[in-house]
PDB file of C-alpha atoms in Angstrom:
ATOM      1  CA  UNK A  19      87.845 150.377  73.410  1.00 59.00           C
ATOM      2  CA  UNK A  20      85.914 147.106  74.462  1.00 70.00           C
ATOM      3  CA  UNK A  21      85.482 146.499  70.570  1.00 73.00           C
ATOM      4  CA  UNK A  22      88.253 143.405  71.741  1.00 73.00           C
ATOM      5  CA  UNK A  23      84.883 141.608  73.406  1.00 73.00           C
ATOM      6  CA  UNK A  24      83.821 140.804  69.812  1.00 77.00           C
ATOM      7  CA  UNK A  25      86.931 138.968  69.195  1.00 82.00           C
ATOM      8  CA  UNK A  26      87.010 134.543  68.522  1.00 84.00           C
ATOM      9  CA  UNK A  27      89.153 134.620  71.580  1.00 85.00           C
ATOM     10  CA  UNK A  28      86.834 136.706  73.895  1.00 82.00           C
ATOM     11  CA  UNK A  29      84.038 134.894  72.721  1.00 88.00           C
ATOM     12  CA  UNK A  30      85.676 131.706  73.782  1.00 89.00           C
ATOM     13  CA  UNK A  31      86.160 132.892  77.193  1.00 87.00           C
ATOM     14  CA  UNK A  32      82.097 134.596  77.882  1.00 88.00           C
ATOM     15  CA  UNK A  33      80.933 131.145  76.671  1.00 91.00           C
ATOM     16  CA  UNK A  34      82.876 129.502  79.278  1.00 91.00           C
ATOM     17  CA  UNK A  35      82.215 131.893  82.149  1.00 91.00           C
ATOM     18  CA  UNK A  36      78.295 132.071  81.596  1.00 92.00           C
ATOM     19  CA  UNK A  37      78.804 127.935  81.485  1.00 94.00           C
ATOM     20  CA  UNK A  38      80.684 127.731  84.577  1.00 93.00           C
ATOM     21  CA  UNK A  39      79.343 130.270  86.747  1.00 93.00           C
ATOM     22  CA  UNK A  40      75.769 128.294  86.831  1.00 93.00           C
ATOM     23  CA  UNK A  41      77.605 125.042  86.912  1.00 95.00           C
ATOM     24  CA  UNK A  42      79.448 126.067  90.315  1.00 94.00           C
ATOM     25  CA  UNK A  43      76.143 127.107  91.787  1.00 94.00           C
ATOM     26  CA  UNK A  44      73.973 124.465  90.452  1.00 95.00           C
ATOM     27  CA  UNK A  45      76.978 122.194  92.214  1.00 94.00           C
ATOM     28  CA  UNK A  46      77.335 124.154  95.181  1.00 92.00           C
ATOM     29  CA  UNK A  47      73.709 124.227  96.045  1.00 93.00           C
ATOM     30  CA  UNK A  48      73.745 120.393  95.347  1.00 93.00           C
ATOM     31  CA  UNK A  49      75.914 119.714  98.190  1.00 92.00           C
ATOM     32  CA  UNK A  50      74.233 121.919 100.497  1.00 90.00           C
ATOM     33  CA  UNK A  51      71.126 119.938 100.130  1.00 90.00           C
ATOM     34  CA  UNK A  52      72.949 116.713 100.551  1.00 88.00           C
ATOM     35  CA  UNK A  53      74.340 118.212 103.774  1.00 87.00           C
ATOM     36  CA  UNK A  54      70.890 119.763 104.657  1.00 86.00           C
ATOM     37  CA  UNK A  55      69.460 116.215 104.289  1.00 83.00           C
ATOM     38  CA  UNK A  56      71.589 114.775 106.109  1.00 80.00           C
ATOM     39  CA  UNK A  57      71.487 117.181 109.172  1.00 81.00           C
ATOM     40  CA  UNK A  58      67.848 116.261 108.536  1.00 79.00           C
ATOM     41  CA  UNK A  59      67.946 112.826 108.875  1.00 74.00           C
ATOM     42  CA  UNK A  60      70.242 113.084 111.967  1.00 70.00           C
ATOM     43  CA  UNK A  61      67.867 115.108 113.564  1.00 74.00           C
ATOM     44  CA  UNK A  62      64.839 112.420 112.865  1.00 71.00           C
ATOM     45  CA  UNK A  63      66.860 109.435 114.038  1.00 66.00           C
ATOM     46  CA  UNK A  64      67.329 111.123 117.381  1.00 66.00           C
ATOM     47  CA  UNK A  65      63.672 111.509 117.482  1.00 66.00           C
ATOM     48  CA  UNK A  66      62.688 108.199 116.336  1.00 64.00           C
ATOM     49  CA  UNK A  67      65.312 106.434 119.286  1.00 62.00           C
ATOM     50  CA  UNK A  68      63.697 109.028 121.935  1.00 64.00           C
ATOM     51  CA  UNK A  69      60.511 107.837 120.935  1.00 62.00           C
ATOM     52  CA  UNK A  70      61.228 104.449 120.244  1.00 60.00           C
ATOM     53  CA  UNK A  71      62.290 104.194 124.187  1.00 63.00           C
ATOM     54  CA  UNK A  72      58.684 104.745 125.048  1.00 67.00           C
ATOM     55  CA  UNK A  73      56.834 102.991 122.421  1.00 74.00           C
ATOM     56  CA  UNK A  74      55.469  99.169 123.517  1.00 82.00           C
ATOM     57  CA  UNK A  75      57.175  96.374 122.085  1.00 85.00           C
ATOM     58  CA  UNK A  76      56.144  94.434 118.797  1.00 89.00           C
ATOM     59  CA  UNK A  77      57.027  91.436 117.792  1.00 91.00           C
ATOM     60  CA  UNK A  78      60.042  90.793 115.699  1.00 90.00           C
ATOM     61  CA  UNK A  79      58.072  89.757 112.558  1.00 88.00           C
ATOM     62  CA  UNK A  80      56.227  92.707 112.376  1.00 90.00           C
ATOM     63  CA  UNK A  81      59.027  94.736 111.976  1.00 89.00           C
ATOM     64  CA  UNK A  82      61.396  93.228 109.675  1.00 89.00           C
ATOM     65  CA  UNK A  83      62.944  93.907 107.186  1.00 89.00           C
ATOM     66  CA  UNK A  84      64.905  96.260 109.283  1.00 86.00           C
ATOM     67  CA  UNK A  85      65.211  99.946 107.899  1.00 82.00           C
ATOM     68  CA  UNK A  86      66.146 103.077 109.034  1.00 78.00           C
ATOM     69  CA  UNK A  87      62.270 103.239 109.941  1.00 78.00           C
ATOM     70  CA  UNK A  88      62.369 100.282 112.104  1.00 83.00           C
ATOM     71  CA  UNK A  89      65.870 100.640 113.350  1.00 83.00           C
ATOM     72  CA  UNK A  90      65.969 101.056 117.588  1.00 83.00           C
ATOM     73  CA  UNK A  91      62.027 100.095 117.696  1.00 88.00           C
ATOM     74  CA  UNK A  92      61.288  97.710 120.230  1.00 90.00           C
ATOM     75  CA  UNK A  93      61.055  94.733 119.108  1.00 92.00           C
ATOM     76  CA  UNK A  94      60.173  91.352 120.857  1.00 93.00           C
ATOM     77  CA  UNK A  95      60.940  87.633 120.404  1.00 93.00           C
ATOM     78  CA  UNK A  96      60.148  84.039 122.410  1.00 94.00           C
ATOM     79  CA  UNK A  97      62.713  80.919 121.672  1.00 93.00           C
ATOM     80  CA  UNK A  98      65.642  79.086 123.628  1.00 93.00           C
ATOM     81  CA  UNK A  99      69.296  80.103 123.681  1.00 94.00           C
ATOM     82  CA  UNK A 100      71.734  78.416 121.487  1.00 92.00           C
ATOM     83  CA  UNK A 101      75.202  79.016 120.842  1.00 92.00           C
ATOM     84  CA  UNK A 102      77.481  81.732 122.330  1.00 94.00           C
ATOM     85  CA  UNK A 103      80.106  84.497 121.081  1.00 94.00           C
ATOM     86  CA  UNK A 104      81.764  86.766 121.986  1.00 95.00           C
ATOM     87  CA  UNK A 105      82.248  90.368 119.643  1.00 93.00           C
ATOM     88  CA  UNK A 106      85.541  91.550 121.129  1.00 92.00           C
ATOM     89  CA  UNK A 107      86.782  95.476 120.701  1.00 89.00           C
ATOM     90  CA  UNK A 108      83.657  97.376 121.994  1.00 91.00           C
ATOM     91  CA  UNK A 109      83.769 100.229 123.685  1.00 90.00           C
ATOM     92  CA  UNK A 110      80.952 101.061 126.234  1.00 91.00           C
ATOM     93  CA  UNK A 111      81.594 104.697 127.902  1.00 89.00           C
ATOM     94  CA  UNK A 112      84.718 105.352 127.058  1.00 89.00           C
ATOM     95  CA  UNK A 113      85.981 101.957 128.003  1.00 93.00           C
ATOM     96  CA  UNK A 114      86.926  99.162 126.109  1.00 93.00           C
ATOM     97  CA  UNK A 115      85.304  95.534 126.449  1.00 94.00           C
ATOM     98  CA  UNK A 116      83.635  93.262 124.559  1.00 95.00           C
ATOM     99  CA  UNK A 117      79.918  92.185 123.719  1.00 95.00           C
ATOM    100  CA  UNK A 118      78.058  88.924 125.079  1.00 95.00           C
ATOM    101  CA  UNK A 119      76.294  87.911 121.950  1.00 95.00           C
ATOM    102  CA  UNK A 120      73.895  84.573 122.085  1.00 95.00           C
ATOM    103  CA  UNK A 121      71.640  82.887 119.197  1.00 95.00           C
ATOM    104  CA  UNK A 122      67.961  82.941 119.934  1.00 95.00           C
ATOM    105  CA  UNK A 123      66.803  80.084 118.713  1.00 93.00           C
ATOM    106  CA  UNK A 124      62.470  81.015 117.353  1.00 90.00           C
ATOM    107  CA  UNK A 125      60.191  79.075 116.323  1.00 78.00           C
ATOM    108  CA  UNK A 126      61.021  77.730 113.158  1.00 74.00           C
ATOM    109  CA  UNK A 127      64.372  77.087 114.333  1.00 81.00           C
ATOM    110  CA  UNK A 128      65.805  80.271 112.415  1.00 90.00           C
ATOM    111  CA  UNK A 129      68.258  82.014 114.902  1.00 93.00           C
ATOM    112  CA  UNK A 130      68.213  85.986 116.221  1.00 94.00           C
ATOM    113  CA  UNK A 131      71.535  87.568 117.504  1.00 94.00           C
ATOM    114  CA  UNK A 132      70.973  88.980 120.856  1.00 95.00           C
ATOM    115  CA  UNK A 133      73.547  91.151 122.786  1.00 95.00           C
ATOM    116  CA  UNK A 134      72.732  90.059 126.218  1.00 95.00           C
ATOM    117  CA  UNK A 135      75.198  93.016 127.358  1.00 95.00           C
ATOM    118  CA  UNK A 136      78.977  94.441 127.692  1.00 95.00           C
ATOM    119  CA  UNK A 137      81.731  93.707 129.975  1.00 95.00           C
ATOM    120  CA  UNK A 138      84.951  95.541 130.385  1.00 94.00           C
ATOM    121  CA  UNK A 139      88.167  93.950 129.401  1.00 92.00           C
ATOM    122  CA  UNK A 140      89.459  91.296 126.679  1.00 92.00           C
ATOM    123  CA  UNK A 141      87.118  88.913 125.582  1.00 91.00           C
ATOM    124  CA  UNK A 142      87.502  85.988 127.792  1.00 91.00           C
ATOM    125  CA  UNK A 143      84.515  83.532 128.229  1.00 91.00           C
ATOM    126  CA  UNK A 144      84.951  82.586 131.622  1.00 90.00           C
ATOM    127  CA  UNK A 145      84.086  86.001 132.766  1.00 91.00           C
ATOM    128  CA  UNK A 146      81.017  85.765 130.138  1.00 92.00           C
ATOM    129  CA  UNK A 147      77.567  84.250 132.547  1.00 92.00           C
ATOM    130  CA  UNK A 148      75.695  81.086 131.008  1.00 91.00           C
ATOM    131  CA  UNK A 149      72.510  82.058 128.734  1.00 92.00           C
ATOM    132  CA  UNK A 150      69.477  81.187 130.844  1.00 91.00           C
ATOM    133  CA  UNK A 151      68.004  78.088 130.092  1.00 91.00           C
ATOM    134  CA  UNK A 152      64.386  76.612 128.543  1.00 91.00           C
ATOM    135  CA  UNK A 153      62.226  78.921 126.497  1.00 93.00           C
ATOM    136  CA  UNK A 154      62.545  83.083 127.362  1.00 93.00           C
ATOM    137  CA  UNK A 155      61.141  86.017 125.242  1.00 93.00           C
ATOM    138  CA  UNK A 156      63.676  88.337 125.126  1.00 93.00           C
ATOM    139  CA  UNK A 157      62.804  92.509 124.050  1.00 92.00           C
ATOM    140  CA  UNK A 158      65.475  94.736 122.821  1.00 91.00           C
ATOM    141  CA  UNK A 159      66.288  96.860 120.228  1.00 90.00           C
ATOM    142  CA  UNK A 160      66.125  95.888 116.688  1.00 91.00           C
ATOM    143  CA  UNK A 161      69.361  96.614 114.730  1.00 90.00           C
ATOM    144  CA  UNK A 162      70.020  96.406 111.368  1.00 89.00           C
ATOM    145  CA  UNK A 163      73.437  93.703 110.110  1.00 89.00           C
ATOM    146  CA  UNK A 164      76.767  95.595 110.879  1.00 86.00           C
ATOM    147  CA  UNK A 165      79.377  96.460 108.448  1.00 79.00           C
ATOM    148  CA  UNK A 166      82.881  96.154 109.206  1.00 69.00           C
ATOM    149  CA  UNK A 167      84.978  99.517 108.888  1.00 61.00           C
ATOM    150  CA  UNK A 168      81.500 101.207 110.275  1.00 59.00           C
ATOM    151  CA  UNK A 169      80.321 102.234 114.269  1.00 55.00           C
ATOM    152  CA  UNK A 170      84.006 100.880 115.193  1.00 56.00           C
ATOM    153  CA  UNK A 171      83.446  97.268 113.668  1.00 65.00           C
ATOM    154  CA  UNK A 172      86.271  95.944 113.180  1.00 60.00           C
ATOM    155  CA  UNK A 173      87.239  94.632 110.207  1.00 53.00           C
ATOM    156  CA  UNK A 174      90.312  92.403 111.409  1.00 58.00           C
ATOM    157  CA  UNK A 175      89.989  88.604 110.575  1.00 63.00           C
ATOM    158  CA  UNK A 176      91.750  85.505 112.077  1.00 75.00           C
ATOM    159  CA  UNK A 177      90.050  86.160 115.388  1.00 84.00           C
ATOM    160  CA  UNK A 178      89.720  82.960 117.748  1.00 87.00           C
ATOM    161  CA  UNK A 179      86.998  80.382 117.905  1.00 88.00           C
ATOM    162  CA  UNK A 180      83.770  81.671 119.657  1.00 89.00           C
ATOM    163  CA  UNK A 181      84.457  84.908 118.919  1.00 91.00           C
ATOM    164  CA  UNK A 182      83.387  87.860 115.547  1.00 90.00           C
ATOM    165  CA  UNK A 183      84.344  90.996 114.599  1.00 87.00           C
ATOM    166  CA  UNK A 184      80.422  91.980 113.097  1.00 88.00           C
ATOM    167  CA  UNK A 185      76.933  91.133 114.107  1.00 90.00           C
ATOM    168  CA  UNK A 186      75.699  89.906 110.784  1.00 89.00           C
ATOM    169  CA  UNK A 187      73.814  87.120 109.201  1.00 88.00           C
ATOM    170  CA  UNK A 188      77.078  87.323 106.529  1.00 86.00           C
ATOM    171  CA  UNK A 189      79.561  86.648 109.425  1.00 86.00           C
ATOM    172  CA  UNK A 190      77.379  84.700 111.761  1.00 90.00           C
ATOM    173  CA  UNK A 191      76.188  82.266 109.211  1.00 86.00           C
ATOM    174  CA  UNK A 192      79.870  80.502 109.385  1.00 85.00           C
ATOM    175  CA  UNK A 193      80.129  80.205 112.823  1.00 89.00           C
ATOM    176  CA  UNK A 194      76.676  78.525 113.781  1.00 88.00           C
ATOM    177  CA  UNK A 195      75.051  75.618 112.455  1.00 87.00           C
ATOM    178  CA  UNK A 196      71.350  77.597 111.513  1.00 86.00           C
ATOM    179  CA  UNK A 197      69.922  79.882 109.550  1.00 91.00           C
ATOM    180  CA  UNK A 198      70.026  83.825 110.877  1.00 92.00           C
ATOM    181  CA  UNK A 199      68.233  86.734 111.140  1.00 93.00           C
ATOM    182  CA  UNK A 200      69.491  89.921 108.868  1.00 92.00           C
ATOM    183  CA  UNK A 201      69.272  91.373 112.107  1.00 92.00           C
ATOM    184  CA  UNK A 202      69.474  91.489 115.769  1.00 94.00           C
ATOM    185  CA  UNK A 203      68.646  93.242 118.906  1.00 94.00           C
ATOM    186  CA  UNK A 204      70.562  94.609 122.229  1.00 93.00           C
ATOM    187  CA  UNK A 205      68.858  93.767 125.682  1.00 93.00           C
ATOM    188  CA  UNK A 206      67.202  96.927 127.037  1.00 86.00           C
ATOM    189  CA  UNK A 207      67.983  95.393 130.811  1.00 89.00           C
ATOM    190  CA  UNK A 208      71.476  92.979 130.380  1.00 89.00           C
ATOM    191  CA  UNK A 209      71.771  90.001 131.886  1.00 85.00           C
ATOM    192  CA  UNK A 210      73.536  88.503 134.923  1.00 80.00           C
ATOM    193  CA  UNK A 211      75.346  91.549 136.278  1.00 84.00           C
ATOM    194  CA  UNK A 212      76.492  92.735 132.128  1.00 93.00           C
ATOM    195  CA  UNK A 213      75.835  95.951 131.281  1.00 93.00           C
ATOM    196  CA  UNK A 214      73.094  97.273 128.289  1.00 92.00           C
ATOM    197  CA  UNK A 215      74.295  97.944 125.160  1.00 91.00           C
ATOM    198  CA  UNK A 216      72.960 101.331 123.835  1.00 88.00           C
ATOM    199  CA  UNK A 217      70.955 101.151 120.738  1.00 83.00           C
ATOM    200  CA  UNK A 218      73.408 103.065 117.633  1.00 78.00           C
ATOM    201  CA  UNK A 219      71.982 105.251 114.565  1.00 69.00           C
ATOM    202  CA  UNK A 220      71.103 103.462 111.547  1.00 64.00           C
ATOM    203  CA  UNK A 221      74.277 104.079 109.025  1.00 59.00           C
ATOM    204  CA  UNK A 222      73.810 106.904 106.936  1.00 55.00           C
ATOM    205  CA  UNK A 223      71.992 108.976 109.264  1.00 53.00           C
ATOM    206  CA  UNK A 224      74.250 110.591 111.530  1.00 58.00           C
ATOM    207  CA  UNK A 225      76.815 113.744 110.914  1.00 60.00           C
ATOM    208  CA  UNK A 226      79.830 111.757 110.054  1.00 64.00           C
ATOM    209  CA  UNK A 227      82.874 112.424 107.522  1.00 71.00           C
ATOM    210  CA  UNK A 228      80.324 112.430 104.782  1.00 75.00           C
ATOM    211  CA  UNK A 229      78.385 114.591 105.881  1.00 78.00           C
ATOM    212  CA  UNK A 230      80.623 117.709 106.586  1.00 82.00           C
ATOM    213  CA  UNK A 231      83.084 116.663 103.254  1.00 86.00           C
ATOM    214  CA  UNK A 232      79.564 118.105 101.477  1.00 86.00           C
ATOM    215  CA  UNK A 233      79.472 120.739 103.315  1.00 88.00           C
ATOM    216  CA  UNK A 234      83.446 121.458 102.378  1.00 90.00           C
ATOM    217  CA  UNK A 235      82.486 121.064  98.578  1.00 90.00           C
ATOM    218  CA  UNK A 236      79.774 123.390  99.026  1.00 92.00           C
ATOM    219  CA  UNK A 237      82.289 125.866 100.136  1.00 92.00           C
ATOM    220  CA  UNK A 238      84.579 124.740  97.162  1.00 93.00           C
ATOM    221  CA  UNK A 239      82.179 125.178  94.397  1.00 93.00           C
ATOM    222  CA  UNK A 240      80.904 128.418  95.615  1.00 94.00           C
ATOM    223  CA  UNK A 241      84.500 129.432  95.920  1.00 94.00           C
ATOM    224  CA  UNK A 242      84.871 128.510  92.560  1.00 94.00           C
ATOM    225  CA  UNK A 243      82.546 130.635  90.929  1.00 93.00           C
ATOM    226  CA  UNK A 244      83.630 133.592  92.786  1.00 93.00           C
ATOM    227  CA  UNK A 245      87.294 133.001  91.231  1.00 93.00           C
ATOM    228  CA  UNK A 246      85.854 133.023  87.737  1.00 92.00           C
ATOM    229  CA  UNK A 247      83.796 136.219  87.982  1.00 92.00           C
ATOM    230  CA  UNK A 248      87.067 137.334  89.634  1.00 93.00           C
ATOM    231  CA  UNK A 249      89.418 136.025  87.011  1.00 92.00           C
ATOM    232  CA  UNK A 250      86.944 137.160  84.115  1.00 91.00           C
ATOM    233  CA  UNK A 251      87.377 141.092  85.392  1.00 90.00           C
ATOM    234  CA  UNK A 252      91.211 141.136  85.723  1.00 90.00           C
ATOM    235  CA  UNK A 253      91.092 139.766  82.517  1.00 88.00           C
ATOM    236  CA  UNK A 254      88.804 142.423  81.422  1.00 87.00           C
ATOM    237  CA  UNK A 255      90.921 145.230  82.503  1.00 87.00           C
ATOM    238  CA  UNK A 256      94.003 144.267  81.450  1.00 87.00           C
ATOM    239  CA  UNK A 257      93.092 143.594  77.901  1.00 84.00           C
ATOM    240  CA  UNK A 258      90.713 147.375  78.322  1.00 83.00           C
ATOM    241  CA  UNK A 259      94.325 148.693  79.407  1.00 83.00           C
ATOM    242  CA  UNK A 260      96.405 147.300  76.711  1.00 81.00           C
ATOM    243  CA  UNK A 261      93.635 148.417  74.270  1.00 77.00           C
ATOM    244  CA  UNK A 262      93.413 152.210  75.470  1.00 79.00           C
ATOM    245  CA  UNK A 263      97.044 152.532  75.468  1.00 75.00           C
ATOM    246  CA  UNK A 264      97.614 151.168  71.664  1.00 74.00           C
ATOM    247  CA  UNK A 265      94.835 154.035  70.692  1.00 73.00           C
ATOM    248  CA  UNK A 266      97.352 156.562  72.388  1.00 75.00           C
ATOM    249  CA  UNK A 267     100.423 155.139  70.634  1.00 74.00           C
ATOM    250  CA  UNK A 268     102.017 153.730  74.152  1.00 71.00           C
ATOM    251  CA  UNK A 269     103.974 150.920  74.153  1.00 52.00           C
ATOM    252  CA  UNK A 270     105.015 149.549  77.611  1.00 55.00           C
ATOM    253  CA  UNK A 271     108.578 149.594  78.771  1.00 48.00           C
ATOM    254  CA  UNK A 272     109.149 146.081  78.285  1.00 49.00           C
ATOM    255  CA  UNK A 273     108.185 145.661  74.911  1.00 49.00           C
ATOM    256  CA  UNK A 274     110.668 148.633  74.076  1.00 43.00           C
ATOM    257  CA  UNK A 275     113.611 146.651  76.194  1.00 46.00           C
ATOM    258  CA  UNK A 276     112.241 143.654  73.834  1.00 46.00           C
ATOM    259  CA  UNK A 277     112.488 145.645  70.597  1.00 43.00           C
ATOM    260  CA  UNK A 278     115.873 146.850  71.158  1.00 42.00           C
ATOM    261  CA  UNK A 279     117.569 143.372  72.458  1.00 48.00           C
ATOM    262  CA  UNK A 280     115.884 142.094  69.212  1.00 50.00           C
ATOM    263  CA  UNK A 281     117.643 144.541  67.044  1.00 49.00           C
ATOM    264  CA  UNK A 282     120.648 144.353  68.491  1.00 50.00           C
ATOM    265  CA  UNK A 283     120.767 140.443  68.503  1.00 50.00           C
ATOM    266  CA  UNK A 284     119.446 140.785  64.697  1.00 51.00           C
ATOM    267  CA  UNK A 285     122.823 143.285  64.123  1.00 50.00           C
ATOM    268  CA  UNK A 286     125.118 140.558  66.121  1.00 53.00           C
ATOM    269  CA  UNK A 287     124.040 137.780  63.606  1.00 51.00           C
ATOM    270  CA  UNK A 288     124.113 139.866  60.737  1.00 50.00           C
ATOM    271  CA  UNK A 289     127.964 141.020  61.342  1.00 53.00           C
ATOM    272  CA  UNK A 290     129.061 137.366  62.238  1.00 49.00           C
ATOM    273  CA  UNK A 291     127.267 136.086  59.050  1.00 50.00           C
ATOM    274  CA  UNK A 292     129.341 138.778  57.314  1.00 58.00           C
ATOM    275  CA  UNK A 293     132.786 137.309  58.901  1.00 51.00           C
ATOM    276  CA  UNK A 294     132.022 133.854  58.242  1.00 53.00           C
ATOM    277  CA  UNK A 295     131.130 134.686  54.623  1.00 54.00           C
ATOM    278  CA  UNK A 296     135.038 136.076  54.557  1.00 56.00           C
ATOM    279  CA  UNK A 297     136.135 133.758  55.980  1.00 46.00           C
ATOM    280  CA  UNK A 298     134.871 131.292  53.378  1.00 54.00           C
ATOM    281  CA  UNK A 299     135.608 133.305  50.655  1.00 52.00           C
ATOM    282  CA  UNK A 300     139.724 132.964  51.780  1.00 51.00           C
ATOM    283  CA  UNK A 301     139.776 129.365  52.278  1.00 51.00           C
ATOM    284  CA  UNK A 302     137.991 128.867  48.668  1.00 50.00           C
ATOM    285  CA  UNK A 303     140.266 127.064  45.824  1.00 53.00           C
ATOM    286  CA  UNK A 304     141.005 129.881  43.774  1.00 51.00           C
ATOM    287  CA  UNK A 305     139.887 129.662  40.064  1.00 47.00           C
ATOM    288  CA  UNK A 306     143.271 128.310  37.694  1.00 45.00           C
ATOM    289  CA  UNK A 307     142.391 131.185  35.190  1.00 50.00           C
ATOM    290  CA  UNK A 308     142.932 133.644  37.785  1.00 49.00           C
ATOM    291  CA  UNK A 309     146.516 132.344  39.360  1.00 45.00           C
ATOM    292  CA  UNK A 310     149.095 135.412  38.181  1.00 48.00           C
ATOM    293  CA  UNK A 311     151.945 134.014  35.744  1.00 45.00           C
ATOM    294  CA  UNK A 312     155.255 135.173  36.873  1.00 42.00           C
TER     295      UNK A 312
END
């Protein structure tokens, strides 16, 4: 009865399911680890910003370029304040406000970002307090350049003078006069009544969209293989069914309803082919040998 396994067709359709079946697990497992490594990494940069709390201060040299390694460590730099902006559309809380960013100038006269703190409100700089004068070493967190469209940058241009939408060398280089840092650092005590900024995740580390859209395809591809082992026995059966009941002689119901519509459709064309041909016969010319002489 399975003797239809051996068939071109049937052995079309094993070669695909022992293809796919592996595939979908090979893929399914893939995005499980993904989402596995990134739970992983989640959990070390919480660990690594705990820690980094605790850990004494280097200096800024030693700990650039910044990585997701370096990112939150402590980090240290001596110079004099330059120029002022403000980054506008921050939330701090809950609540929206906008960040007090200054250029450090260092020695060498390249420049480091430094988010002196937050205040509540639209960015206005009256309400944002001078930078404090002469030479200061400043210690914060180190943070990597931002990207717009990530950790609520915004990614809206046309803003007004003295103020950005990202803290990065790419944006900052426009606006000031000196070379900058591919990085910067937030204050871990704000000045002048301002209040800290918290240090944020290096990108790529947290449970975001990403991370749970792998763990949705792992569900998928899974799901996936299950329908072909599922689809492979219903095929099974039926063709098992259809094979056990041609050895008895059964034909189902609807192939008899089929048979008999096409015989009698066959015996409707044959009798109007049969009237037509009459009717073609009558209107022929009739042979002149034939026409009766009165």
């Amino acid at each position: 009865m399975y003797r239809f396994l051996l068939t071109p067709r049937w052995w079309g359709i094993n070669v695909f399911v022992l293809l796919a079946i592996p595939f979908c697990i090979f893929m399914g497992s893939w995005q499980l680890s993904r989402f596995e490594a990134r739970v992983q990494d989640h959990r070390a940069a919480g660990e690594q910003a705990a820690a980094a709390r605790t850990e004494a201060a280097r200096p800024l040299a030693r700990l650039l370029p910044v990585s997701t390694e370096t990112s939150g460590k402590q980090a240290t730099a001596t110079g004099r304040y330059g120029k002022q902006l403000l980054v506008p559309g921050r939330e701090l809380d809950g609540e929206r406000g906008f960040y007090v960013l200054t250029l450090l100038r260092v020695d060498g006269g390249k420049a480091l970002p430094v988010v002196r703190g937050w205040l509540p409100g639209n960015a206005d700089p009256a309400k944002a307090p001078a930078a404090p004068t002469g030479e200061v070493t400043v210690t914060g967190a180190l943070q990597a350049s931002e990207s717009p469209g990530a950790n609520g940058v915004t990614a809206v241009g046309g803003l007004p003078a003295g103020q950005t939408g990202a803290i990065s060398s790419a944006s900052l280089v426009n606006l000031v006069p000196y070379e900058v840092y591919d990085a910067w650092i937030t204050l871990a005590k704000a000045d002048s009544g301002m209040r800290a900024v918290p240090a944020t995740e290096p990108q790529g580390t947290g449970l975001d969209l990403k991370a749970f859209q792998n763990l949705g395809y792992t569900g998928e591809w899974f799901v996936f293989a299950g329908f072909v082992v599922f689809m492979w026995f219903r095929l099974l059966r039926r063709e098992a069914e259809f094979a056990r009941d041609a050895e008895l002689g059964l034909v189902p119901e609807h192939d008899e309803e089929a048979t008999v519509t096409d015989t009698e459709a066959t015996a409707e064309t044959e009798t109007a082919a049969e009237a037509t041909a009459r009717v073609d016969a009558a209107d022929a010319p009739q042979d002149a040998d034939n026409i009766p002489v009165r």
